[in-house]
XYZ file of N, CA, C and O in Angstrom:
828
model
N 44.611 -3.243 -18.806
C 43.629 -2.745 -19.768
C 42.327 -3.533 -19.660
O 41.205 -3.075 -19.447
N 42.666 -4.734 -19.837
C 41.571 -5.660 -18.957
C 40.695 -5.401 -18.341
O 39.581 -5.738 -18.740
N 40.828 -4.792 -17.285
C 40.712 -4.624 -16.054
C 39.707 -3.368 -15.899
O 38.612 -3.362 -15.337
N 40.381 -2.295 -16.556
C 39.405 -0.993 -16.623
C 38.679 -1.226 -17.390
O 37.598 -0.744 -17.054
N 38.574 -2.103 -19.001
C 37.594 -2.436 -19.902
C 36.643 -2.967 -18.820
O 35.621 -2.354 -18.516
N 36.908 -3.811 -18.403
C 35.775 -4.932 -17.494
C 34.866 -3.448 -16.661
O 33.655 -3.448 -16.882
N 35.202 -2.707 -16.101
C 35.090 -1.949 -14.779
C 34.244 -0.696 -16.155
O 33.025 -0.858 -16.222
N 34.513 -0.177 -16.609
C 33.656 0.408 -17.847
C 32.561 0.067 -17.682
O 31.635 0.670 -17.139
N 32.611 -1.461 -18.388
C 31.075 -2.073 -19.229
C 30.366 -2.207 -17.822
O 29.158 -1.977 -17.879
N 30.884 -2.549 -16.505
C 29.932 -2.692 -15.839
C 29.531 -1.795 -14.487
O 28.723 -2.037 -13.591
N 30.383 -0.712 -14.695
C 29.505 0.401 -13.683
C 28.731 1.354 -14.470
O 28.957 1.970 -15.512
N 27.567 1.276 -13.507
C 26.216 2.311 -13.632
C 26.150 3.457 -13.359
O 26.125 3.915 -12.217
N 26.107 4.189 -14.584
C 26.506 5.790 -14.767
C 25.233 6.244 -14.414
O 25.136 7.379 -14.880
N 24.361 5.981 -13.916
C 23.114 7.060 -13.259
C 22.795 6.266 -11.677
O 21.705 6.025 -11.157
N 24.406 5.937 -11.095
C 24.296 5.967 -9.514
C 25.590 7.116 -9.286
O 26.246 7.648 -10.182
N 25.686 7.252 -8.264
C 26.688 7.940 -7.929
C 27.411 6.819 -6.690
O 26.797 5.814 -6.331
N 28.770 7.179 -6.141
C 29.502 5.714 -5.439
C 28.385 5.538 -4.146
O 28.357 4.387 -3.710
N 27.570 6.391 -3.549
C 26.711 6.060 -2.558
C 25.492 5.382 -2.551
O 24.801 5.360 -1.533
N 25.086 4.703 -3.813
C 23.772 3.996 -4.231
C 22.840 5.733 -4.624
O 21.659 5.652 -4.962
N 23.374 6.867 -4.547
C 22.291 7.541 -4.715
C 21.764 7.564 -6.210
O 22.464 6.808 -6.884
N 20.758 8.179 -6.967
C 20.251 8.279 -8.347
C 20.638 9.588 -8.834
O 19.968 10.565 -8.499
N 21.851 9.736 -9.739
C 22.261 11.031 -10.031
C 21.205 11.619 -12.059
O 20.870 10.898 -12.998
N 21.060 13.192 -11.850
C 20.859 13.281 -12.938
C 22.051 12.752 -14.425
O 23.269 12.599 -14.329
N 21.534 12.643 -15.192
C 21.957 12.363 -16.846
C 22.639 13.610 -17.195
O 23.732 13.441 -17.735
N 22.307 14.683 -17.041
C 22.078 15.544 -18.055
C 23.065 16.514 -17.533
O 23.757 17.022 -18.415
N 23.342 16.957 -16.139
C 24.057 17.691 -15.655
C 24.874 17.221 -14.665
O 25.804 17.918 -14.258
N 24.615 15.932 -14.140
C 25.705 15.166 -12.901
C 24.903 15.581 -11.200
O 25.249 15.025 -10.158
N 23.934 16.535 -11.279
C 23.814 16.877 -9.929
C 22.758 15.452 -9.003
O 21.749 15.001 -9.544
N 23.069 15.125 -8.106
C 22.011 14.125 -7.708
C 21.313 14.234 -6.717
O 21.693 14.710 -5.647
N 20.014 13.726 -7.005
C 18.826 13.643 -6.566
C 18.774 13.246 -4.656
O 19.239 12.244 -4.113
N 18.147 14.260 -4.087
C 17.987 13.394 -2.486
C 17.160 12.410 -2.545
O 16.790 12.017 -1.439
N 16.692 11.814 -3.529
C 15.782 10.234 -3.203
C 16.435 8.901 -3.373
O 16.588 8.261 -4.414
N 16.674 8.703 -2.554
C 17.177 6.725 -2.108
C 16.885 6.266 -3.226
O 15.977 6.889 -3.775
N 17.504 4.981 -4.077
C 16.840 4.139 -4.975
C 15.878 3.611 -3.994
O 14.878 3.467 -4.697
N 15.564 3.241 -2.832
C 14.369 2.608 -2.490
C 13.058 3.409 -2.339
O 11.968 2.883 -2.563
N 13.186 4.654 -1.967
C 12.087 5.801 -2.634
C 11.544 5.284 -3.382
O 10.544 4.569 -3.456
N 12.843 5.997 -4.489
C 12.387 5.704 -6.012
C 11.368 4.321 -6.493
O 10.196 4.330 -6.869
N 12.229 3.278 -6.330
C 11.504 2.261 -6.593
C 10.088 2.344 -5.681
O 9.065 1.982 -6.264
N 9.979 2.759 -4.409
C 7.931 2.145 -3.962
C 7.704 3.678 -4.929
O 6.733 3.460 -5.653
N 8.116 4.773 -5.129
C 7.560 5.574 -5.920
C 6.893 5.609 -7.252
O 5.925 6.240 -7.677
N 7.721 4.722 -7.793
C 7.884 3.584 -9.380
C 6.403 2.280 -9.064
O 5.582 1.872 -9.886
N 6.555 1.887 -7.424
C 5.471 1.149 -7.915
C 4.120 1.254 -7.377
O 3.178 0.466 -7.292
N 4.358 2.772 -6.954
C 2.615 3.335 -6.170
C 2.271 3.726 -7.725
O 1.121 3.425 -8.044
N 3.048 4.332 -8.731
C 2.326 4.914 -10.001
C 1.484 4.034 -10.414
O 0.305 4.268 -10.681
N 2.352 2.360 -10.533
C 2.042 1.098 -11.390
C 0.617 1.008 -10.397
O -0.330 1.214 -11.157
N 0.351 0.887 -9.656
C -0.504 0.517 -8.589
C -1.733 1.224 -8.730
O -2.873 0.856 -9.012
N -1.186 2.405 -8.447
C -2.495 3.668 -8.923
C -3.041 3.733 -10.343
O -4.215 4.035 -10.554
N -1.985 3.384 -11.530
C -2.882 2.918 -13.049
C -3.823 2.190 -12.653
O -5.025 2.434 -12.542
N -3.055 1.011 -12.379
C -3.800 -0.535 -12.253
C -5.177 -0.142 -11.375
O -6.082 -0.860 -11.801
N -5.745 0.877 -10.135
C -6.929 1.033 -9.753
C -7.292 2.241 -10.856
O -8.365 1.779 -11.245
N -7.172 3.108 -11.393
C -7.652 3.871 -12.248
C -7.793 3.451 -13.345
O -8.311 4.179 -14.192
N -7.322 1.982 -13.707
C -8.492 1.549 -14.881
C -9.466 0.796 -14.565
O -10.375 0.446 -15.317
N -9.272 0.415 -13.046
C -10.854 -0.524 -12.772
C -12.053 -0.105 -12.333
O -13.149 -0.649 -12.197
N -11.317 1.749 -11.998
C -12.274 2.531 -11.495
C -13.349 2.762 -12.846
O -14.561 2.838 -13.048
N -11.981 2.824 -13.663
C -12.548 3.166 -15.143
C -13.825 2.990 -15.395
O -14.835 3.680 -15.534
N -13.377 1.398 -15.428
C -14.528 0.046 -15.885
C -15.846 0.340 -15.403
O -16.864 0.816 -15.905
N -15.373 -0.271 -13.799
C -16.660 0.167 -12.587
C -17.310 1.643 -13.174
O -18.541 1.648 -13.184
N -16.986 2.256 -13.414
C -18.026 3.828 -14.038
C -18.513 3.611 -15.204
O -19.686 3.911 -15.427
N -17.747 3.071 -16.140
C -18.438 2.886 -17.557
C -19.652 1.750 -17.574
O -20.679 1.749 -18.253
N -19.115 0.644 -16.454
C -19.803 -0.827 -16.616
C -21.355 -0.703 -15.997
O -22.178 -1.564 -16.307
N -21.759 0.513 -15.023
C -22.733 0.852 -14.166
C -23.745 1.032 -15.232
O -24.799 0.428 -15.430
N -23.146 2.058 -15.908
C -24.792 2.554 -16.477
C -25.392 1.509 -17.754
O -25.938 1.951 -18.765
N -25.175 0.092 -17.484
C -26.041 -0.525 -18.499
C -27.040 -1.278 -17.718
O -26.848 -1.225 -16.503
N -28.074 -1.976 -18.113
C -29.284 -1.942 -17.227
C -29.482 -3.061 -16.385
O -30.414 -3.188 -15.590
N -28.448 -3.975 -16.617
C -28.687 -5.215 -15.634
C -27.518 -4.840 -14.576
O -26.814 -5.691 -14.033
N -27.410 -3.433 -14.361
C -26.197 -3.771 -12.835
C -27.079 -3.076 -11.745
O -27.857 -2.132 -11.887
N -26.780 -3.738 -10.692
C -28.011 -3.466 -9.976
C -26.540 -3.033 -8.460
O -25.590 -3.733 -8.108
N -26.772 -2.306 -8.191
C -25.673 -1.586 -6.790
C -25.759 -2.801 -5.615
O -26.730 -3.475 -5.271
N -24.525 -2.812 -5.192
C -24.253 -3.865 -4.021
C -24.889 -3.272 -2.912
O -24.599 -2.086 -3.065
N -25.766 -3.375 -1.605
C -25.577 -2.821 -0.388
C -24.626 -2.458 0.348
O -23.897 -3.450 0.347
N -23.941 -1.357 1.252
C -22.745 -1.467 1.239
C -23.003 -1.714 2.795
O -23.769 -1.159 3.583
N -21.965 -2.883 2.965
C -22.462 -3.557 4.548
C -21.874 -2.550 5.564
O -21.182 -1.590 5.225
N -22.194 -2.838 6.784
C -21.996 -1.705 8.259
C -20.370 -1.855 8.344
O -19.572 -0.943 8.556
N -20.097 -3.169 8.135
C -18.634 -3.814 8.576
C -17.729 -2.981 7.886
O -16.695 -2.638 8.459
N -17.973 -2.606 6.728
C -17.191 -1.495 5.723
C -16.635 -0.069 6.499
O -15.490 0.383 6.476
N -17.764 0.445 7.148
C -17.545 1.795 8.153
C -16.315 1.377 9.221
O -15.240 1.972 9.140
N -16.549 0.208 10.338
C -15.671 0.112 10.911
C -14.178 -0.676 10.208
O -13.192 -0.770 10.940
N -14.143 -0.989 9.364
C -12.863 -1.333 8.517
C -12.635 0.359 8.030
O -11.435 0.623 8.108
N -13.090 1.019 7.769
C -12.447 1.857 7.598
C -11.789 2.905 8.726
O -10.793 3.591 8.498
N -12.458 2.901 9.859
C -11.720 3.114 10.824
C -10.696 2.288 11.355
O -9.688 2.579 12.000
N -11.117 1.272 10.985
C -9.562 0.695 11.983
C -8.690 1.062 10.400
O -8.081 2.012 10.891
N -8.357 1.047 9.437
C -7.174 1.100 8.731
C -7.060 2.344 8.603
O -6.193 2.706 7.808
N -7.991 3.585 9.421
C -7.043 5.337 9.390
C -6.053 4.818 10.699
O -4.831 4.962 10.704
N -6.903 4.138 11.886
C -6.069 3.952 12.849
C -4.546 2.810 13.030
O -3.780 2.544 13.957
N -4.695 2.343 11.451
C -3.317 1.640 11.353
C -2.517 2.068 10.661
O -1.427 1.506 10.555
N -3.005 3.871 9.577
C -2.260 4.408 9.400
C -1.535 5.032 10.488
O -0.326 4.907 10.681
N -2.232 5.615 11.091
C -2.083 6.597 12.084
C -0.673 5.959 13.245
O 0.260 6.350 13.947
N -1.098 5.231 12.969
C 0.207 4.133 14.392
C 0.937 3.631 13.483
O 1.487 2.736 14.125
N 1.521 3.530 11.980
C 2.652 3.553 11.488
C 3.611 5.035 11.511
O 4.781 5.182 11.867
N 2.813 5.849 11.088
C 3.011 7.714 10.813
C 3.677 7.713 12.397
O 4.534 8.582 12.563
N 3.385 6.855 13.553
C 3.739 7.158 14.715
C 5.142 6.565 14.859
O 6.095 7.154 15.368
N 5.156 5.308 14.343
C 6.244 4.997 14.538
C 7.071 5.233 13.090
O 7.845 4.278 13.023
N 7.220 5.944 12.094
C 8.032 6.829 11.562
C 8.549 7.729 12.075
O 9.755 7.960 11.983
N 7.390 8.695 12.984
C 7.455 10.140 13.921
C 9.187 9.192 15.077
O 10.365 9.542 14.999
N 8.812 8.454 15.644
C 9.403 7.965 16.635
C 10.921 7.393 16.464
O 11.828 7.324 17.294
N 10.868 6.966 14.947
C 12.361 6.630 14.298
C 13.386 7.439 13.918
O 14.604 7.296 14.026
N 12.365 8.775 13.210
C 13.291 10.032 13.327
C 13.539 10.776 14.302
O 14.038 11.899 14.231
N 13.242 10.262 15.177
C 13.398 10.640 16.659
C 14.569 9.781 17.336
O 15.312 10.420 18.081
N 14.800 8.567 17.191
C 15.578 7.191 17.131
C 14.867 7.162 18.795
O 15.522 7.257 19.832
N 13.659 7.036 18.712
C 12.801 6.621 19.997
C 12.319 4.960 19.357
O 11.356 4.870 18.596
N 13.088 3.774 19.765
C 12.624 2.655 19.233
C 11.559 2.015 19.820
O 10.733 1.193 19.425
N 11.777 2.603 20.891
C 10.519 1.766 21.959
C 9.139 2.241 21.087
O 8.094 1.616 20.911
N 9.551 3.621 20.600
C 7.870 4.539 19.625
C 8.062 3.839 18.601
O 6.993 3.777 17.994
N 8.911 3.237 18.044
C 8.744 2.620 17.167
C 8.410 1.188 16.937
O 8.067 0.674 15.872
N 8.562 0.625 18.094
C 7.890 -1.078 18.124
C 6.383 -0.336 19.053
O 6.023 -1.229 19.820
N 6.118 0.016 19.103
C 4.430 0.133 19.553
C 3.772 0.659 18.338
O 2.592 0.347 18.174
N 4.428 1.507 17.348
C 3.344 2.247 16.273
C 3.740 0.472 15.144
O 2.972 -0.378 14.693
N 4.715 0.563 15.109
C 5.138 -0.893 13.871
C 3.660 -2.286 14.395
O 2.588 -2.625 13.893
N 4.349 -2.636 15.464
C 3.179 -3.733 16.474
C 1.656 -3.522 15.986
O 1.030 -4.341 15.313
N 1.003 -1.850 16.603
C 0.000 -1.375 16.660
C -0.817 -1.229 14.942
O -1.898 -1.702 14.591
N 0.073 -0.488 14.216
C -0.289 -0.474 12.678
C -0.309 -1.764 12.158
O -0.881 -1.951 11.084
N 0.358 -2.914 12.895
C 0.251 -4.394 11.623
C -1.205 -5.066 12.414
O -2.076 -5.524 11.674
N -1.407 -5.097 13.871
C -2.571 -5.739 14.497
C -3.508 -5.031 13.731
O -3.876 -5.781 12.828
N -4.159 -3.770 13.650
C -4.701 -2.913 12.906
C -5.484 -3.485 11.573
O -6.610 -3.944 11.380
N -4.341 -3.232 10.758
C -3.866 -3.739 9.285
C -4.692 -5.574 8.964
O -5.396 -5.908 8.011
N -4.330 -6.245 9.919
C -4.670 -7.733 9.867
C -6.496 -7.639 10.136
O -7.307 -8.354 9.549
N -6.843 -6.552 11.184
C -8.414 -6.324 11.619
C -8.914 -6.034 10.571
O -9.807 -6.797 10.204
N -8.637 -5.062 9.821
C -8.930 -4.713 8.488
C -9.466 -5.870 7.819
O -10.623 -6.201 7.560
N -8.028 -6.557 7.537
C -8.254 -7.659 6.455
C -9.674 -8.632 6.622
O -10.520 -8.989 5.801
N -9.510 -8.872 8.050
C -10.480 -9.894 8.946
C -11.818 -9.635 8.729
O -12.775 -10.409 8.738
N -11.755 -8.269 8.504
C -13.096 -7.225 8.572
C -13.734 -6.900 7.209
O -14.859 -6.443 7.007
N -12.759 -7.239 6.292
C -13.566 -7.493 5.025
C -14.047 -8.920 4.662
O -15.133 -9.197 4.152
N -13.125 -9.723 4.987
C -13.479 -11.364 4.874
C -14.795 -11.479 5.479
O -15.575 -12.339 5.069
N -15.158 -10.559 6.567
C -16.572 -10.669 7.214
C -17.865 -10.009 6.349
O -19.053 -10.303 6.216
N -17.005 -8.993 5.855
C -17.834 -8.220 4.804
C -18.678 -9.177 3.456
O -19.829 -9.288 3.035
N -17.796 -9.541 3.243
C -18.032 -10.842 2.231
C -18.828 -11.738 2.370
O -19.800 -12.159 1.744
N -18.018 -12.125 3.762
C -19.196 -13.567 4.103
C -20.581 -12.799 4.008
O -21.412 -13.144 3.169
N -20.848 -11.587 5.021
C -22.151 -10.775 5.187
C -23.120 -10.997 3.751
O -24.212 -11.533 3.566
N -22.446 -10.520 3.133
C -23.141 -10.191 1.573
C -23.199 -11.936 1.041
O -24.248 -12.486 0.706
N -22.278 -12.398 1.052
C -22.535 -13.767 0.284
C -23.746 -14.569 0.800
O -24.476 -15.177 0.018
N -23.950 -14.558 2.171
C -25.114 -14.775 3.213
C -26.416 -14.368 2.947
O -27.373 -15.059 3.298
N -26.590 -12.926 2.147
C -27.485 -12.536 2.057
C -27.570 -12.169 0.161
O -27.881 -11.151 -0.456
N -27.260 -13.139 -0.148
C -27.000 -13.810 -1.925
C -26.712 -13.125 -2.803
O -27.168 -13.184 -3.945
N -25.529 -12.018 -2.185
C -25.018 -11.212 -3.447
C -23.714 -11.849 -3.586
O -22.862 -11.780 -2.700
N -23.549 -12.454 -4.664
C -22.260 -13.092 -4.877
C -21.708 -12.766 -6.225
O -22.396 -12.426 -7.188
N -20.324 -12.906 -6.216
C -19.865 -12.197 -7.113
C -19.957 -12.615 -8.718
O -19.412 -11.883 -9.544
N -20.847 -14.123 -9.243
C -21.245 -14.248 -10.537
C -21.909 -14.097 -10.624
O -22.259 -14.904 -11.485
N -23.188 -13.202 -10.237
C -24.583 -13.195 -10.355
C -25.027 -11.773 -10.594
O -26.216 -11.462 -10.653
N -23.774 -10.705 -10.764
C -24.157 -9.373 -10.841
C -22.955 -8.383 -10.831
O -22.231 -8.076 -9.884
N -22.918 -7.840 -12.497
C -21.571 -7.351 -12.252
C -21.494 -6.584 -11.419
O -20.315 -6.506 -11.074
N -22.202 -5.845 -10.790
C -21.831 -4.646 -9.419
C -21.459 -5.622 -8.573
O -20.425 -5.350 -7.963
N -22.069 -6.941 -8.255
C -21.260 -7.325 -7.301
C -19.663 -8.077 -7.457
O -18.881 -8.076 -6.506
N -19.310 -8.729 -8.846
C -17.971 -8.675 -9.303
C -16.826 -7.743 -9.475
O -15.622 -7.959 -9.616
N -17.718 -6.340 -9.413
C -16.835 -5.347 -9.221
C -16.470 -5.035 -7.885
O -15.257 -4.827 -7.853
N -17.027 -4.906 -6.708
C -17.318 -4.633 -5.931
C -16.294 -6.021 -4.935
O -15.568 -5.691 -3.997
N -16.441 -7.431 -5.359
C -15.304 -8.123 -4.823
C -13.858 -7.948 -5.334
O -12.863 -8.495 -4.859
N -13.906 -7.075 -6.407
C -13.142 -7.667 -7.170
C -11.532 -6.352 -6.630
O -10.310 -6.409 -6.486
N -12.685 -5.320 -6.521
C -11.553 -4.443 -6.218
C -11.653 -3.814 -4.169
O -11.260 -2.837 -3.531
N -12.244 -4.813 -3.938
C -11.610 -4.805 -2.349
C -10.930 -6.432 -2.291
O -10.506 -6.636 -1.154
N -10.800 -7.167 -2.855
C -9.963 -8.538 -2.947
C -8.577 -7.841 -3.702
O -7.510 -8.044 -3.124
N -8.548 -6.959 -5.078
C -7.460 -6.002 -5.071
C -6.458 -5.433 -3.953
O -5.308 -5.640 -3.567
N -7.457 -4.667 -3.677
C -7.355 -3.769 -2.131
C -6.496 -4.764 -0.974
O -5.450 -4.401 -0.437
N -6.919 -5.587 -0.816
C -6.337 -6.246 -0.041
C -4.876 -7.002 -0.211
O -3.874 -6.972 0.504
N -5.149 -7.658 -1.390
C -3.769 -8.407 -1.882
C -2.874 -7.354 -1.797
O -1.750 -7.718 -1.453
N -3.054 -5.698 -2.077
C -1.423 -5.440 -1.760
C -1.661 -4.639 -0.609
O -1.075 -3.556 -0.581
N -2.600 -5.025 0.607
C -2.153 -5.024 1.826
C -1.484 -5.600 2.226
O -0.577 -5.182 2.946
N -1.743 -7.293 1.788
C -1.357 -8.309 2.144
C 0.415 -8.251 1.892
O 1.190 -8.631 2.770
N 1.040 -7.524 0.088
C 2.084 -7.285 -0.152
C 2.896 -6.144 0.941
O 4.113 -5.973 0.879
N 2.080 -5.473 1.850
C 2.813 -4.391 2.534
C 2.850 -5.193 4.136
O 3.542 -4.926 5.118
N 1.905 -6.165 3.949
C 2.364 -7.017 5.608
C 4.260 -7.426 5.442
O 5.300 -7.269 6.081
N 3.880 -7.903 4.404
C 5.493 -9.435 4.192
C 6.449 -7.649 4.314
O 7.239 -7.641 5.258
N 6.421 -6.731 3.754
C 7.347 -5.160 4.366
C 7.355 -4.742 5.456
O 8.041 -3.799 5.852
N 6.368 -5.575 6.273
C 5.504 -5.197 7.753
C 7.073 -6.199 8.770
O 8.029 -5.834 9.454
N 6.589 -7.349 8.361
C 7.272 -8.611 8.892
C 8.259 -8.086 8.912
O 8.647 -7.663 10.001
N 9.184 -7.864 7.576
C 10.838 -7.908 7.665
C 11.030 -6.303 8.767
O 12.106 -6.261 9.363
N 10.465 -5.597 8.907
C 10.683 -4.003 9.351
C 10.605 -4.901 10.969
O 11.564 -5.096 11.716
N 9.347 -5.284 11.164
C 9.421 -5.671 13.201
C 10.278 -6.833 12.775
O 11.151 -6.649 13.624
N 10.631 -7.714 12.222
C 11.526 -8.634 12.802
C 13.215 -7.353 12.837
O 13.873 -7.737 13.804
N 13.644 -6.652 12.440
C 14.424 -5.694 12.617
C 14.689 -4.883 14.224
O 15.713 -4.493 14.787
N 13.303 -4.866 14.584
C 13.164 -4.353 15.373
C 13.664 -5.515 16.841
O 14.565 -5.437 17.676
N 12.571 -6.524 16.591
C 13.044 -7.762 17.509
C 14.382 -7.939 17.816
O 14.872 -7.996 18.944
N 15.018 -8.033 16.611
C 16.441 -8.357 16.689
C 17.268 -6.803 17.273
O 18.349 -6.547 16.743
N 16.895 -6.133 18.008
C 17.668 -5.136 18.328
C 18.166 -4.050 17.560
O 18.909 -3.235 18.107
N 17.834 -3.923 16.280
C 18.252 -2.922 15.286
C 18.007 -1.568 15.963
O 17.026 -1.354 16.675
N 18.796 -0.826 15.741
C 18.596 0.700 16.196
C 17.596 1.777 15.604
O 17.409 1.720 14.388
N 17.197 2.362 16.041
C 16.185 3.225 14.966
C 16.383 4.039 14.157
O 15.470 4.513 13.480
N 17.590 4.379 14.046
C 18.468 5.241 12.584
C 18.804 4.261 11.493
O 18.904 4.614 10.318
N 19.016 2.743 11.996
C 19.183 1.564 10.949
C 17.659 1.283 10.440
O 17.449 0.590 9.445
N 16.673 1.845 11.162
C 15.375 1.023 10.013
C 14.270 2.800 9.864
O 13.161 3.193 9.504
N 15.110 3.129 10.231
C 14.120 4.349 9.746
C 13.628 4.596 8.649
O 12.667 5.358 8.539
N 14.258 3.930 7.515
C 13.688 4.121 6.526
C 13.064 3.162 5.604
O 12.611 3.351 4.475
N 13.141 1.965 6.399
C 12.110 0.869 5.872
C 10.455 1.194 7.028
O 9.522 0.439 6.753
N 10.296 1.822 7.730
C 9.334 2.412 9.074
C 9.057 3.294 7.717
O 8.218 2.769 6.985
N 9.511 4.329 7.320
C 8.945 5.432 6.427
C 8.435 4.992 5.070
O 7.418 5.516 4.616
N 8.923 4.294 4.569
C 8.542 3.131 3.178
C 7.306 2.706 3.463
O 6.340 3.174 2.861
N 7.161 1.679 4.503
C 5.892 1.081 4.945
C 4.841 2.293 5.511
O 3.623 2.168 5.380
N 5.400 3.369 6.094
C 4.689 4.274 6.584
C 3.467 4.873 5.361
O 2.241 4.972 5.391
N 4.677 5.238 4.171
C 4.087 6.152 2.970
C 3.327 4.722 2.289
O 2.382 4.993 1.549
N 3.553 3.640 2.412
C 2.536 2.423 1.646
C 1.246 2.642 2.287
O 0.119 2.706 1.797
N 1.695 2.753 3.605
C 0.244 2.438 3.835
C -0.885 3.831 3.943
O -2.091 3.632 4.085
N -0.421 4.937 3.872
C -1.036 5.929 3.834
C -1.682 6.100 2.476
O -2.765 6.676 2.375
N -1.010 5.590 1.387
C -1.875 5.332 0.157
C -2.363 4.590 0.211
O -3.532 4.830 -0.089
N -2.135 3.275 0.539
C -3.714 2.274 0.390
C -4.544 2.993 1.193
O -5.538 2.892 0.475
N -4.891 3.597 2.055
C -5.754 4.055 2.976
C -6.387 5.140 1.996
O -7.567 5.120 1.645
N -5.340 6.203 1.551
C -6.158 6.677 0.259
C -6.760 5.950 -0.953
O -7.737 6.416 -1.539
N -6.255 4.969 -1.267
C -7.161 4.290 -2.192
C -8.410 3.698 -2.104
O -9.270 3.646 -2.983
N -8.471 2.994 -0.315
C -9.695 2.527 -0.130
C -10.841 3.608 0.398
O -12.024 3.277 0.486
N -10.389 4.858 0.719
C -11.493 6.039 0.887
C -12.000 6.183 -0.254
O -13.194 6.452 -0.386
N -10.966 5.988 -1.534
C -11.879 6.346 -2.993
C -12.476 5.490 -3.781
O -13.179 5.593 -4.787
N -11.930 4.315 -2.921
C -12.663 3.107 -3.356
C -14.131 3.338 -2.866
O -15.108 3.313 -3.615
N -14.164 3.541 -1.674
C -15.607 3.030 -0.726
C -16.070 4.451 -0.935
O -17.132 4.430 -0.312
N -15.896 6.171 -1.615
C -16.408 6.932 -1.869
C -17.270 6.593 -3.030
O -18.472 6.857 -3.060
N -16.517 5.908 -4.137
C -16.826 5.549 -5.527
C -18.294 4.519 -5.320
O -19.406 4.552 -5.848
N -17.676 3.645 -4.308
C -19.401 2.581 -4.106
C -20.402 3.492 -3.277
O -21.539 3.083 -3.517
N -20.425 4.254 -2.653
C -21.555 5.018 -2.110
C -21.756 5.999 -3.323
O -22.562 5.371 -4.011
N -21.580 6.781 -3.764
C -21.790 7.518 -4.748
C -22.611 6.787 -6.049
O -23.312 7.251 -6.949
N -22.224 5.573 -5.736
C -23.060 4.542 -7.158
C -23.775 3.447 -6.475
O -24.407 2.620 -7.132
């Protein structure tokens, strides 16, 4: 009696025995992985968190001491290289459901070198502007303006350390039906930051 009491209190009635996420209400369950679910759970949190700074940034403009950042050249080519580090993850997703691993350590490889240019390429951005004395206490457009590509970045930076564990997988010989779906996780991360920073860098040209 023990035994089934214990086994009661502690199995989770909205999994089913395969880790999947079953409905409440009728028993039928869902085709999404708890790991879906969860980056699904935290692109929402992610996407609030820039849709209230977008908020700000729109409301904070129209008072009379914000004066618009220049938006440096380095910005254009950062934004090409991070379609082209989407583009070479989406490849090596394409290549995993394929269980082509070799396509999948060249798009994984290719999307993180990419990804790091990016990063490199705003740090330059920065320096550019700080060089030429727009710094970020001296003007809220320009506090906004660091504030949410230093955003932008930190959870690039959170989708590298997803970057790391996926190619060290790969290194170690893992097959491409075993990581296919950490390749598709990182795949769909990074295709939204890439959407976020188009509406980021739409939002600063437009203002």
């Amino acid at each position: 009696i023990g035994v089934n009491l214990f086994r009661q209190l502690t199995e989770k009635p909205w999994l089913n025995e395969t880790g999947s996420v079953v409905a409440l209400r009728d028993g039928r369950t869902f085709s999404l992985s708890m790991e879906k679910l969860g980056l699904r759970v935290f692109l929402v949190v992610v996407m609030v968190l820039f849709s209230i700074m977008i908020a700000a940034y729109t409301e904070r403009r129209v008072f009379s001491d914000w004066n618009s950042v220049p938006i440096p050249w380095l910005l254009w080519a950062n934004t090409l290289i991070l379609i082209l580090s989407s583009v070479a993850m989406h490849r090596a997703w394409n290549s995993a459901s394929r269980g082509q691993i070799d396509g999948v350590r060249v798009g994984l490889y290719a999307g993180g070198i990419f990804a790091l240019a990016f990063l490199v390429g705003q740090l330059l951005a920065w320096r550019e502007l700080v060089a030429a004395g727009y710094y970020a206490t001296t003007d809220p457009a320009n506090a906004f303006f660091f504030m949410l590509t230093a955003v932008h970045g930190i959870h690039l930076i959170g989708g590298l350390v997803a970057w790391v564990r996926t190619t060290t997988k790969v290194r170690r010989g893992y097959k491409a039906s075993k990581i296919r779906l950490s390749v598709e996780l990182c795949t769909i991360y990074w295709h939204f930051l890439l959407l976020i920073w188009l509406i980021l860098l739409a939002l600063m040209l437009l203002t």
